[in-house]
Short mmCIF file of C-alpha atoms in Angstrom, two decimals:
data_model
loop_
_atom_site.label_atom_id
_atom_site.label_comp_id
_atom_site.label_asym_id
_atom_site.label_seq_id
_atom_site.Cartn_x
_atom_site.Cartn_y
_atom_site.Cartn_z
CA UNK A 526 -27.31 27.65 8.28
CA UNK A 527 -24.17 25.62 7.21
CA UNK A 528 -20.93 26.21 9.30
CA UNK A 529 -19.01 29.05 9.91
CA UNK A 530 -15.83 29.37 11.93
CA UNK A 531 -17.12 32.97 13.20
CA UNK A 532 -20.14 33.73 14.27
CA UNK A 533 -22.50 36.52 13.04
CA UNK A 534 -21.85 39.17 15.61
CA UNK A 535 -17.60 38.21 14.86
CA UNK A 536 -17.91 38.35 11.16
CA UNK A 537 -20.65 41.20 10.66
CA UNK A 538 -18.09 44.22 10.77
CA UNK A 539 -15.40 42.28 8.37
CA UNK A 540 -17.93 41.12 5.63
CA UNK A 541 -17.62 44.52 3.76
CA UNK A 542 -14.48 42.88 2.43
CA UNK A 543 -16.05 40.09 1.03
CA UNK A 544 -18.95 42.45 -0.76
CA UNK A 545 -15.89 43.97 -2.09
CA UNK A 546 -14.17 41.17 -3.64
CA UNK A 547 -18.10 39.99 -5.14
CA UNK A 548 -17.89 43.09 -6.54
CA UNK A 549 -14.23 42.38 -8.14
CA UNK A 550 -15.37 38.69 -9.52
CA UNK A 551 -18.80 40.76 -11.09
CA UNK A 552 -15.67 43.02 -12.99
CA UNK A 553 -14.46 39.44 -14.82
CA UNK A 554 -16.68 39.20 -17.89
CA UNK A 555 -16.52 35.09 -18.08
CA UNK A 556 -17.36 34.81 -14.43
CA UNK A 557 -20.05 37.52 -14.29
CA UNK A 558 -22.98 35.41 -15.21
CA UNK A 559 -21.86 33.64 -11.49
CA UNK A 560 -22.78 36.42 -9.87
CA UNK A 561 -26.17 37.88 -10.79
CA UNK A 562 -27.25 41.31 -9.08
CA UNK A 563 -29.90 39.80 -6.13
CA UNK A 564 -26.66 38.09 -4.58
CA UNK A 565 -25.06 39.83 -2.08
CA UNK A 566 -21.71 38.95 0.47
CA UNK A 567 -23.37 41.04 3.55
CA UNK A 568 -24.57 38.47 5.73
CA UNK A 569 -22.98 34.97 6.53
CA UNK A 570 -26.49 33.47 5.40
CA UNK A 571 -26.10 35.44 1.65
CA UNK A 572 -21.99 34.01 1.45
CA UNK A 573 -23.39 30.63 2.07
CA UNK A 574 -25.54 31.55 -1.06
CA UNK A 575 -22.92 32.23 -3.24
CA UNK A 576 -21.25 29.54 -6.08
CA UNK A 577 -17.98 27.84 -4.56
CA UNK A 578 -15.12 29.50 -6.51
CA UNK A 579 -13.07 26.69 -8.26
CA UNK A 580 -9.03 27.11 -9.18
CA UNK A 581 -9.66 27.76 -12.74
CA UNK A 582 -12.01 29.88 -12.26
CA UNK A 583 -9.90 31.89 -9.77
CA UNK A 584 -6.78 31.47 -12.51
CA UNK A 585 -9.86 33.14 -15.08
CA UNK A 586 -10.61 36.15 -12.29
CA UNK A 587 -6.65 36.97 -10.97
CA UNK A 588 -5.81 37.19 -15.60
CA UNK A 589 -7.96 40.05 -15.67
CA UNK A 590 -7.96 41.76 -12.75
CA UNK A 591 -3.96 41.51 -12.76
CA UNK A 592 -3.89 42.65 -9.01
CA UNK A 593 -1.05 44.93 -7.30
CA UNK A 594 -0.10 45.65 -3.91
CA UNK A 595 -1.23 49.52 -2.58
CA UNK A 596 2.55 50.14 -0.90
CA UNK A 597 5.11 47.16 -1.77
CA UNK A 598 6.42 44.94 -4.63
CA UNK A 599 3.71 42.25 -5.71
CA UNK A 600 5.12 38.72 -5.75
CA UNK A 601 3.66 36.11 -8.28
CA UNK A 602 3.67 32.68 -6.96
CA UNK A 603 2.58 29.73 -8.92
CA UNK A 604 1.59 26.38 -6.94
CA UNK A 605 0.20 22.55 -8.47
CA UNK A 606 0.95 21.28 -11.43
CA UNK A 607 1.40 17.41 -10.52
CA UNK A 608 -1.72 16.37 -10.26
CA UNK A 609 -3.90 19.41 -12.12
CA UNK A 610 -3.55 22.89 -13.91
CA UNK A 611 -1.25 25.37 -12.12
CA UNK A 612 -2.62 27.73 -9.85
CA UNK A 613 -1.53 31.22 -9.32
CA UNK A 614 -0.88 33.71 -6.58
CA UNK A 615 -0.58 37.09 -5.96
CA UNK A 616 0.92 38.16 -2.81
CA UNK A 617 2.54 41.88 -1.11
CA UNK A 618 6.01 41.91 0.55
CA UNK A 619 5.56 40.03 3.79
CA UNK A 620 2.99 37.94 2.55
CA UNK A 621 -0.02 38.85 5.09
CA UNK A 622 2.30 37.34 7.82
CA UNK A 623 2.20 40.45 10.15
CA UNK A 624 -1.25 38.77 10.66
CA UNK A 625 -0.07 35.38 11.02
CA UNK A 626 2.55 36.43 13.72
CA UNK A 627 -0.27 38.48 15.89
CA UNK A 628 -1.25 35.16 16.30
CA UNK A 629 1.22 32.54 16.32
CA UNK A 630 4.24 32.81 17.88
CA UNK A 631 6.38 29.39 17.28
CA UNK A 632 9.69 31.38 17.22
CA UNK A 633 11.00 33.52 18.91
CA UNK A 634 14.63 35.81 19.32
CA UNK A 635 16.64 33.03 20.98
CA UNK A 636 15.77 30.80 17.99
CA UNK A 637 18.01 29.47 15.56
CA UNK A 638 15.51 28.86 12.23
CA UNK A 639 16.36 26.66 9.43
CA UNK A 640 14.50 27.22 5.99
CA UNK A 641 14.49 23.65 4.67
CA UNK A 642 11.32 24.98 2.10
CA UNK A 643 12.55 25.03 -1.14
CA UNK A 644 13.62 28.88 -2.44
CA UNK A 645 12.39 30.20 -5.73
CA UNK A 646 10.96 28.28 -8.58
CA UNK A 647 7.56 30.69 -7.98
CA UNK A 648 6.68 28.43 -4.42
CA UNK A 649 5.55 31.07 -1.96
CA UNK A 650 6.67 28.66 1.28
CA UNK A 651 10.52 29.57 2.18
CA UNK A 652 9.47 33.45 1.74
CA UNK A 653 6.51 33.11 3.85
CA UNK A 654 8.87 31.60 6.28
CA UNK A 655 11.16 33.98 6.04
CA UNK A 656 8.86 36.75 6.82
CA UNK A 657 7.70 35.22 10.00
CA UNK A 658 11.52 34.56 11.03
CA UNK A 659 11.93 38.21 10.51
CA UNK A 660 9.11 39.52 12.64
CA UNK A 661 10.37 36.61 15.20
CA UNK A 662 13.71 38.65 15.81
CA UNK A 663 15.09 34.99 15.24
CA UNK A 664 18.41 34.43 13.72
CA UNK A 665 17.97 32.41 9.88
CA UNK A 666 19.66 29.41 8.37
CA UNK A 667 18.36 29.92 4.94
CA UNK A 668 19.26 26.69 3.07
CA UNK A 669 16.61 25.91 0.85
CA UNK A 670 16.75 22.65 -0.62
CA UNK A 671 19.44 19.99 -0.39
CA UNK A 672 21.05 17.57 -2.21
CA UNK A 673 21.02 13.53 -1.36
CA UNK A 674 24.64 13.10 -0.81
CA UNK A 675 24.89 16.82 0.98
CA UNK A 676 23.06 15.87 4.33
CA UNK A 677 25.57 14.65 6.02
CA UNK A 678 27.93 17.54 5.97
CA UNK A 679 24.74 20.08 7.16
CA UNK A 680 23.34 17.72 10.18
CA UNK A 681 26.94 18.19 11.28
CA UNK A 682 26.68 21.87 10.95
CA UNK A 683 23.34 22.09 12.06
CA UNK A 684 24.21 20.17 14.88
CA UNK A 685 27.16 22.24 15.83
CA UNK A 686 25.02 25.63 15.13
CA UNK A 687 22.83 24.34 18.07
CA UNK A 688 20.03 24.83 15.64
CA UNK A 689 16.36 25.12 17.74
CA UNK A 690 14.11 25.04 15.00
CA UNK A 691 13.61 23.38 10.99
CA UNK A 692 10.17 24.34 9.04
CA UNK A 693 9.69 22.79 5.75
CA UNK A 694 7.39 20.62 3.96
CA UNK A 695 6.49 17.35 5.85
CA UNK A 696 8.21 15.45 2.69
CA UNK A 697 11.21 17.44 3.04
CA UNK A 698 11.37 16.67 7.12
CA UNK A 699 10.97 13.06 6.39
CA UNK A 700 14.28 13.25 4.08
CA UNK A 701 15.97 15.36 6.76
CA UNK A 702 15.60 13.12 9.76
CA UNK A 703 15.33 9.83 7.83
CA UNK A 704 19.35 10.72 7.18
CA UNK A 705 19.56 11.67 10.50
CA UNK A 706 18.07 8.87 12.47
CA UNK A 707 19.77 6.38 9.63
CA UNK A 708 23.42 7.75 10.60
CA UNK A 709 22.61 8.21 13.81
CA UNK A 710 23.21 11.85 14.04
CA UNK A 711 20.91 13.51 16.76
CA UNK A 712 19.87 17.42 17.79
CA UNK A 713 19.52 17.79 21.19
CA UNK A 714 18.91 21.28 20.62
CA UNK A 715 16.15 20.93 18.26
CA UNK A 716 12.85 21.93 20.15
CA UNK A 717 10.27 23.52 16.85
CA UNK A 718 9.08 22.16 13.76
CA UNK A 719 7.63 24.30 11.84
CA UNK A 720 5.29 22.63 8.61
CA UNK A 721 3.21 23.77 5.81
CA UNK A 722 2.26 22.34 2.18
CA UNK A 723 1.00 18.75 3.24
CA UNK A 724 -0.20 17.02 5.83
CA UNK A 725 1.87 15.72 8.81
CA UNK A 726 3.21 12.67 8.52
CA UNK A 727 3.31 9.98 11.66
CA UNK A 728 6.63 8.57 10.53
CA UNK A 729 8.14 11.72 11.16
CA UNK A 730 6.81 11.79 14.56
CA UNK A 731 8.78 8.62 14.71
CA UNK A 732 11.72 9.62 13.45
CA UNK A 733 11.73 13.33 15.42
CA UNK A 734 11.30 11.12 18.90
CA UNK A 735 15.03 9.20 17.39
CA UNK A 736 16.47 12.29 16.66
CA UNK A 737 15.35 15.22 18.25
CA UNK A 738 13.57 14.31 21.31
CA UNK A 739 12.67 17.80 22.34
CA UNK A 740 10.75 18.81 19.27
CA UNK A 741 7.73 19.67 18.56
CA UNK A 742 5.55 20.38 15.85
CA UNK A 743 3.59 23.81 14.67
CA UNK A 744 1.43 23.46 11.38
CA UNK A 745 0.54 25.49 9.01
CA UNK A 746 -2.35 24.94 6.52
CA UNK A 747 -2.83 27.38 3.48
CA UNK A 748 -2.65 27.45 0.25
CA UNK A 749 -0.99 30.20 -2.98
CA UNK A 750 -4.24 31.26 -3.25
CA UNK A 751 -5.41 31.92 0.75
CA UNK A 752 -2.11 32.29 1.93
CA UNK A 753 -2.30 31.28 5.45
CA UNK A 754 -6.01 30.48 6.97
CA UNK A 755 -4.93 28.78 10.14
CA UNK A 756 -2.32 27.58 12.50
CA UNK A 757 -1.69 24.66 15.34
CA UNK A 758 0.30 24.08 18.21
CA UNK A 759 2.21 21.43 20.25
CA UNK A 760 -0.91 21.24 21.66
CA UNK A 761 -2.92 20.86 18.71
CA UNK A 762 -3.92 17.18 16.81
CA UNK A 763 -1.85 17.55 13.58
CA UNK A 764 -4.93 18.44 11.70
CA UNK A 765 -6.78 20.74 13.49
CA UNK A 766 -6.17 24.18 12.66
CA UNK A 767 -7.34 27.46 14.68
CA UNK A 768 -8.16 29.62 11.57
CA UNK A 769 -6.59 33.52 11.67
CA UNK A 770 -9.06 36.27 12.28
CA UNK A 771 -9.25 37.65 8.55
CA UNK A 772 -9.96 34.16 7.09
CA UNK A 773 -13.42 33.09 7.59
CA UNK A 774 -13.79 28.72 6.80
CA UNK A 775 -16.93 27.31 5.87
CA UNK A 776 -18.35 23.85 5.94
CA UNK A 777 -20.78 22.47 3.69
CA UNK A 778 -22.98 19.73 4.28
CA UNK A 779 -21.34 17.76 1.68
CA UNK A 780 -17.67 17.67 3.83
CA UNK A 781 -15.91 20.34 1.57
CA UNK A 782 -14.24 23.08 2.61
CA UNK A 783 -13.83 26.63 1.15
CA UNK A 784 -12.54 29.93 2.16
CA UNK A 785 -13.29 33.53 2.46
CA UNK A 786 -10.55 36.20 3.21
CA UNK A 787 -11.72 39.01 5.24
CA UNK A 788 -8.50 41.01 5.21
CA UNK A 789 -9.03 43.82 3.34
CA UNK A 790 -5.21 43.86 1.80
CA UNK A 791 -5.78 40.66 0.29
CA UNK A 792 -4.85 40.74 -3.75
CA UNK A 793 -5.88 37.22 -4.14
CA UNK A 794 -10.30 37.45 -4.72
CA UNK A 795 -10.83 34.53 -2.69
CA UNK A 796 -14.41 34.12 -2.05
CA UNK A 797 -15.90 30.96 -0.82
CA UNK A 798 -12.74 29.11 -2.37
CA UNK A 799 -12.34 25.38 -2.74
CA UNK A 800 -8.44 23.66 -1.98
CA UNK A 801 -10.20 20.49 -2.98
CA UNK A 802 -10.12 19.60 0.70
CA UNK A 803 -12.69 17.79 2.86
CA UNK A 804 -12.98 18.96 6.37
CA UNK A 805 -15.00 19.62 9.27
CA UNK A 806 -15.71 22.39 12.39
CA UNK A 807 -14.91 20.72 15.82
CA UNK A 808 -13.50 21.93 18.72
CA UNK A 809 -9.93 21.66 19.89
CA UNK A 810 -8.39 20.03 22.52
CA UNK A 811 -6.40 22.18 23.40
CA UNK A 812 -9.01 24.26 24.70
CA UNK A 813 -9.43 27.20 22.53
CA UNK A 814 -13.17 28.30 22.81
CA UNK A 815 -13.34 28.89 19.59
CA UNK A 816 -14.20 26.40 16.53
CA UNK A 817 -11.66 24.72 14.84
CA UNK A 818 -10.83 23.28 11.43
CA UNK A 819 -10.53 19.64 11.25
CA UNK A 820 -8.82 18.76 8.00
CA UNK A 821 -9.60 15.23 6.81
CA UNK A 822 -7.61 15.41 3.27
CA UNK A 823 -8.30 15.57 -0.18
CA UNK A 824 -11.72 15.19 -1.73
CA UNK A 825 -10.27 15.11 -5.12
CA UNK A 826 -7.88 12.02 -4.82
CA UNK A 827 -10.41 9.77 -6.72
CA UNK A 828 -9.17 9.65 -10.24
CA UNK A 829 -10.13 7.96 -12.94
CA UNK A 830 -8.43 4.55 -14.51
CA UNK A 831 -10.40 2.90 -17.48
CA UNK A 832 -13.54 4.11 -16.48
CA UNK A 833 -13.32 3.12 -12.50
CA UNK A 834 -12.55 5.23 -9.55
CA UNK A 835 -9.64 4.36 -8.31
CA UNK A 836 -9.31 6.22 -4.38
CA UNK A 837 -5.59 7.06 -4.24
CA UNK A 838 -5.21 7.73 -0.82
CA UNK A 839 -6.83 4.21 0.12
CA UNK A 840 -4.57 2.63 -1.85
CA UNK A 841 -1.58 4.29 -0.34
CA UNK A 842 -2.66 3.65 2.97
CA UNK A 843 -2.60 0.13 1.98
CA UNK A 844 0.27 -0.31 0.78
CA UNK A 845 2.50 1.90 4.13
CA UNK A 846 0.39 -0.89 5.93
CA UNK A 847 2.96 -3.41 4.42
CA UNK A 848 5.98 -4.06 7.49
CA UNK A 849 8.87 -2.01 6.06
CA UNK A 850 7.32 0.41 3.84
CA UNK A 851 7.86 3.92 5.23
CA UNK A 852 6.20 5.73 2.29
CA UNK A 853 4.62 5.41 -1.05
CA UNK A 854 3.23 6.83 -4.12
CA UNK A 855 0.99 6.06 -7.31
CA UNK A 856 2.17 6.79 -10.54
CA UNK A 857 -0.88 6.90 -13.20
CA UNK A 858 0.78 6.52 -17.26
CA UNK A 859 -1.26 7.63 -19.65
CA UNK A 860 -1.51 7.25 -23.05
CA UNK A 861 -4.30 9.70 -25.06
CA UNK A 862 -6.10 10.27 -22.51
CA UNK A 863 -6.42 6.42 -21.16
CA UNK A 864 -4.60 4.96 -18.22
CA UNK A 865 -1.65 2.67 -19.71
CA UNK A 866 -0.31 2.01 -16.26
CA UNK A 867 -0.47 2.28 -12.51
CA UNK A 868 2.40 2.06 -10.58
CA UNK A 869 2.84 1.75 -6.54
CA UNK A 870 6.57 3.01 -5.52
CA UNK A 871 7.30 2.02 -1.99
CA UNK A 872 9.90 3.65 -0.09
CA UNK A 873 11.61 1.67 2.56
CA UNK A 874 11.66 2.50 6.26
CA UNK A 875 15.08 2.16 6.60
CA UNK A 876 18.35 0.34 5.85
CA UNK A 877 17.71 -3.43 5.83
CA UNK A 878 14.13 -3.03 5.60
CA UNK A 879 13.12 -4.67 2.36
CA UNK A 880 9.12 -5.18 1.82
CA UNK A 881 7.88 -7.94 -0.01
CA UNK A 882 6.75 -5.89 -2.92
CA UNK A 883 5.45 -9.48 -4.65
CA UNK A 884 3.22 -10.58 -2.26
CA UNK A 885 1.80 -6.61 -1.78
CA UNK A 886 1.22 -6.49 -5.39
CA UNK A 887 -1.00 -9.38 -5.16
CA UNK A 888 -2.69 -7.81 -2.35
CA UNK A 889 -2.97 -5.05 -3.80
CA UNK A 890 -4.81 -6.22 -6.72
CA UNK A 891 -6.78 -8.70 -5.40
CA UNK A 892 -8.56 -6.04 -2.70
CA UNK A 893 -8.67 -3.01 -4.87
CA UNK A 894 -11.77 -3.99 -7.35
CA UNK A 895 -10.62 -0.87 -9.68
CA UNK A 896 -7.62 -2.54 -10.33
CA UNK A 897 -8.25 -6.00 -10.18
CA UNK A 898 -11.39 -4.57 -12.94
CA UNK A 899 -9.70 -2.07 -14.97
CA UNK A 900 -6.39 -4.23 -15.36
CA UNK A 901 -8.30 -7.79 -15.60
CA UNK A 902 -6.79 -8.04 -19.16
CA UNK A 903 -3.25 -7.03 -18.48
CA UNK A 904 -2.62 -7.40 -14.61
CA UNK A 905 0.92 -6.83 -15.58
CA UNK A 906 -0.20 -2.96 -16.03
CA UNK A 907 -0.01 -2.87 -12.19
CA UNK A 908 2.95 -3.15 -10.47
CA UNK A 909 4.58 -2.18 -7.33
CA UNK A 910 8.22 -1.31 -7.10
CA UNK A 911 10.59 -0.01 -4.22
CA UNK A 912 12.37 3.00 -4.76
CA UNK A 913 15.57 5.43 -3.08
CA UNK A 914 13.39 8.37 -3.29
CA UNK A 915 9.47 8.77 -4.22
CA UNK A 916 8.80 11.28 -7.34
CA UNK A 917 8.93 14.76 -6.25
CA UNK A 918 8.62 18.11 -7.29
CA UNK A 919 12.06 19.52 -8.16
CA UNK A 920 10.46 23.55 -7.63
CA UNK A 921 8.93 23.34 -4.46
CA UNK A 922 10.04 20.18 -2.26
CA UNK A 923 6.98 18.62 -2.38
CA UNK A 924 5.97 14.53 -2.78
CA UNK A 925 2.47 14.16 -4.34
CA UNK A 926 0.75 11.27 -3.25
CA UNK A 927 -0.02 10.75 -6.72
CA UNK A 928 1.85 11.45 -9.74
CA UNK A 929 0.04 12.05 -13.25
CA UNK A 930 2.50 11.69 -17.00
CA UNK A 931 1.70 10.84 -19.90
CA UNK A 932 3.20 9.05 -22.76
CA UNK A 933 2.57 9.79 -26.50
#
C-alpha cells in the first residue's frame, strides 16, 4: 500500500467522512462517471483506489454543489490565477482554525501579532490569521499590505509597539526585513514568524538573524481548497510539516502529493486532492513519532516554451546562484498561444549589490538547452534584467516564481 500519514487503526473511525464526500462528487453529473458504484472511501487501501481530484475538476464539483456552512456565514475565497485557472474556496467563520489551534500554539496572550497577509481581494490568509490570533487571546496589529515608501514609518511603530510576532507570506517577509536590515532598523522584541502561501525562503533567514535575532519561524502549508493540512515549529526543517488530525496526506509512488479532509465540517469536497506539489513521508527531527510531510515543491513548474520543457525552478535557482542576486523570477510572453519571450528579473540583495546580469544571461543560455534550443533563432528573446521589485500579485501578497501574460 502507498503512503499514508495515519495508519489504519488512526484513520478507520474518521473515513466515514471521506465516504461522505465520494458520495457528494457521485451528486456532480460531469464528474460522476469518476466515480463508478464498486469504489468505495472505507478503507485506506479503497482511497488509494480512487482518481486524484484535479483543481478544475474540484472548481466543476464546489459550482454545483454550491456548499454552505450548518451554523455561520460561508466565506468564498478565490486563490491562483498567475500561473493557471483560479481556484475556489469555500470556508465557515473561523476557517477550521479551532482545529489548527488544538494543535499549534505559536502565539500566545502576551503576544503582540502583526497581520502583514494581504486583507480582502477573496485571499483566505490574513482571516485565517486572524482567527488563530483570536483563539490566541493575543493582541492584533492588523495592517494588511503596505506600500514601498510606507515601511519606514511602521518599522518605527512596530518597533516602538514592542511587536513579538509578524505572519505573512514569505515574499511579503522578505520586503519587510529587506527594508529593515537595509536601514538598519532592528526588533529586539521580535521572537515568532508566522508563514503560509509559499515556501520559506533562506534569505529571510538571513535577513531575520540582521534584524530580529530572537525570531523564529512557524509554517504553515495549505491551500483555499484544504485549508490548513499541517504545521511546523522552530524545531521543524522549513519543509516538513506535521499534518492536523482531520487531514489525512498521501504519497504516491510517483512523488505527488494529495489530500483527504477527514473533518466532517469541511464544505470544501476534497478527496484525494492534488496542490500540484511533490512531496514525501519522513520523519521529523524534531522527534514527533509520528510521520511527517516533506514538501519538495512544485511538480507543475515545467512549462512549455516552443515545444521544450523549460524547468522554472532550475532556472531560478540558477540564476539566485549569481553573487548579488537576492531573488528572481521568469516572465513567459506569449503571443497565440506560442512563447514570444522569456524573461529572468533579478532582484538585488541589497544596496550596492549590482549582478552582472550580461555575463548571467550568457550563462544562462548557454546551460539551459531549452533556451539555448527554443531561442537558437532569436537569442535576443531571452534576456535577464534587474528589477526594484519582482512581479507580484497585487490581491494576495504573493511573488510567483513564474509569471504567465500574453500579448495579442
Amino acid at each position: 500500500m502507498t503512503a499514508f500519514s495515519l495508519s489504519p487503526e488512526a484513520a478507520g473511525p474518521r473515513l466515514p467522512v471521506a465516504r461522505r464526500t465520494l458520495e457528494r462528487l457521485r451528486s456532480v453529473p460531469a464528474l460522476a462517471p469518476r466515480y463508478p458504484s464498486h469504489l468505495d472511501a472505507g478503507s485506506l487501501e479503497q482511497l488509494a483506489a480512487l482518481p486524484p481530484l484535479a483543481k478544475d475538476d474540484l472548481n466543476t464539483a464546489l459550482a454545483h454543489l454550491e456548499p454552505a456552512a450548518e451554523h455561520s456565514a460561508t466565506w468564498l475565497f478565490q486563490s491562483g490565477g498567475s500561473t493557471g485557472a483560479p481556484k475556489v474556496g469555500y470556508a465557515p467563520t473561523g476557517f477550521y482554525m479551532a482545529g489548527v489551534h488544538a494543535h499549534w500554539q505559536p502565539l500566545d496572550r502576551t503576544d503582540v501579532f502583526v497581520n502583514a497577509w494581504g486583507a480582502g481581494r477573496m485571499w483566505g490568509a490574513h482571516f485565517l490569521a486572524a482567527a488563530l490570533a483570536d483563539l490566541s487571546g493575543c493582541r492584533i496589529i492588523a495592517l494588511g499590505s503596505v506600500a514601498g515608501e510606507e515601511y519606514g514609518d511602521w518599522l518605527d511603530f512596530l518597533a516602538a509597539r514592542r511587536v513579538t510576532a509578524i505572519g505573512g507570506t514569505p515574499s511579503v517577509l522578505r520586503l519587510w526585513f529587506a527594508h529593515a536590515r537595509a536601514a538598519g532598523v532592528e526588533l529586539p522584541s521580535l521572537r515568532k514568524v508566522l508563514w503560509l502561501g509559499e515556501a520559506w525562503q533562506e534569505q529571510l533567514t538571513e535577513d531575520l538573524a540582521a534584524v530580529a535575532p530572537q525570531a523564529r519561524r512557524w509554517g504553515m502549508f495549505g491551500s483555499t481548497e484544504t485549508w490548513v493540512v499541517g504545521t511546523n515549529t522552530p524545531h521543524c526543517p522549513a519543509d516538513v510539516f506535521h499534518p492536523l488530525p482531520s487531514q489525512l496526506v498521501h504519497a504516491d509512488a510517483g512523488g505527488l502529493l494529495d489530500f483527504t479532509t477527514l473533518d466532517p465540517e469541511m464544505l470544501n469536497p476534497v478527496l484525494r486532492y492534488r496542490t500540484g506539489d511533490a512531496g514525501e513521508l519522513t520523519a521529523c527531527p524534531c522527534g514527533r513519532p509520528e510521520p511527517a510531510m516533506r514538501v519538495l515543491g512544485r511538480r507543475d513548474s515545467v512549462v512549455q516554451v516552443r515545444g521544450l520543457g523549460l524547468d522554472v525552478d532550475e532556472l531560478i535557482a540558477r540564476a539566485e546562484r549569481e553573487p548579488g542576486v537576492a531573488r528572481a523570477q521568469v516572465v513567459l510572453t506569449e503571443q497565440g498561444g506560442r512563447a514570444a519571450s522569456v524573461e529572468v528579473l533579478v532582484l538585488a540583495a541589497g544596496p550596492g549589490a549590482a549582478p552582472d546580469v550580461e555575463r548571467l544571461r550568457k550563462e544562462l543560455f548557454g546551460a539551459t538547452f531549452t533556451l539555448s534550443t527554443a531561442f537558437q533563432h532569436d537569442p535576443g528573446s531571452f534576456r535577464v534584467r534587474p528589477v526594484g521589485e519582482l512581479v507580484s500579485n497585487g490581491r494576495t501578497g504573493k511573488t510567483a516564481t513564474l509569471v504567465v501574460r500574453e500579448e495579442s
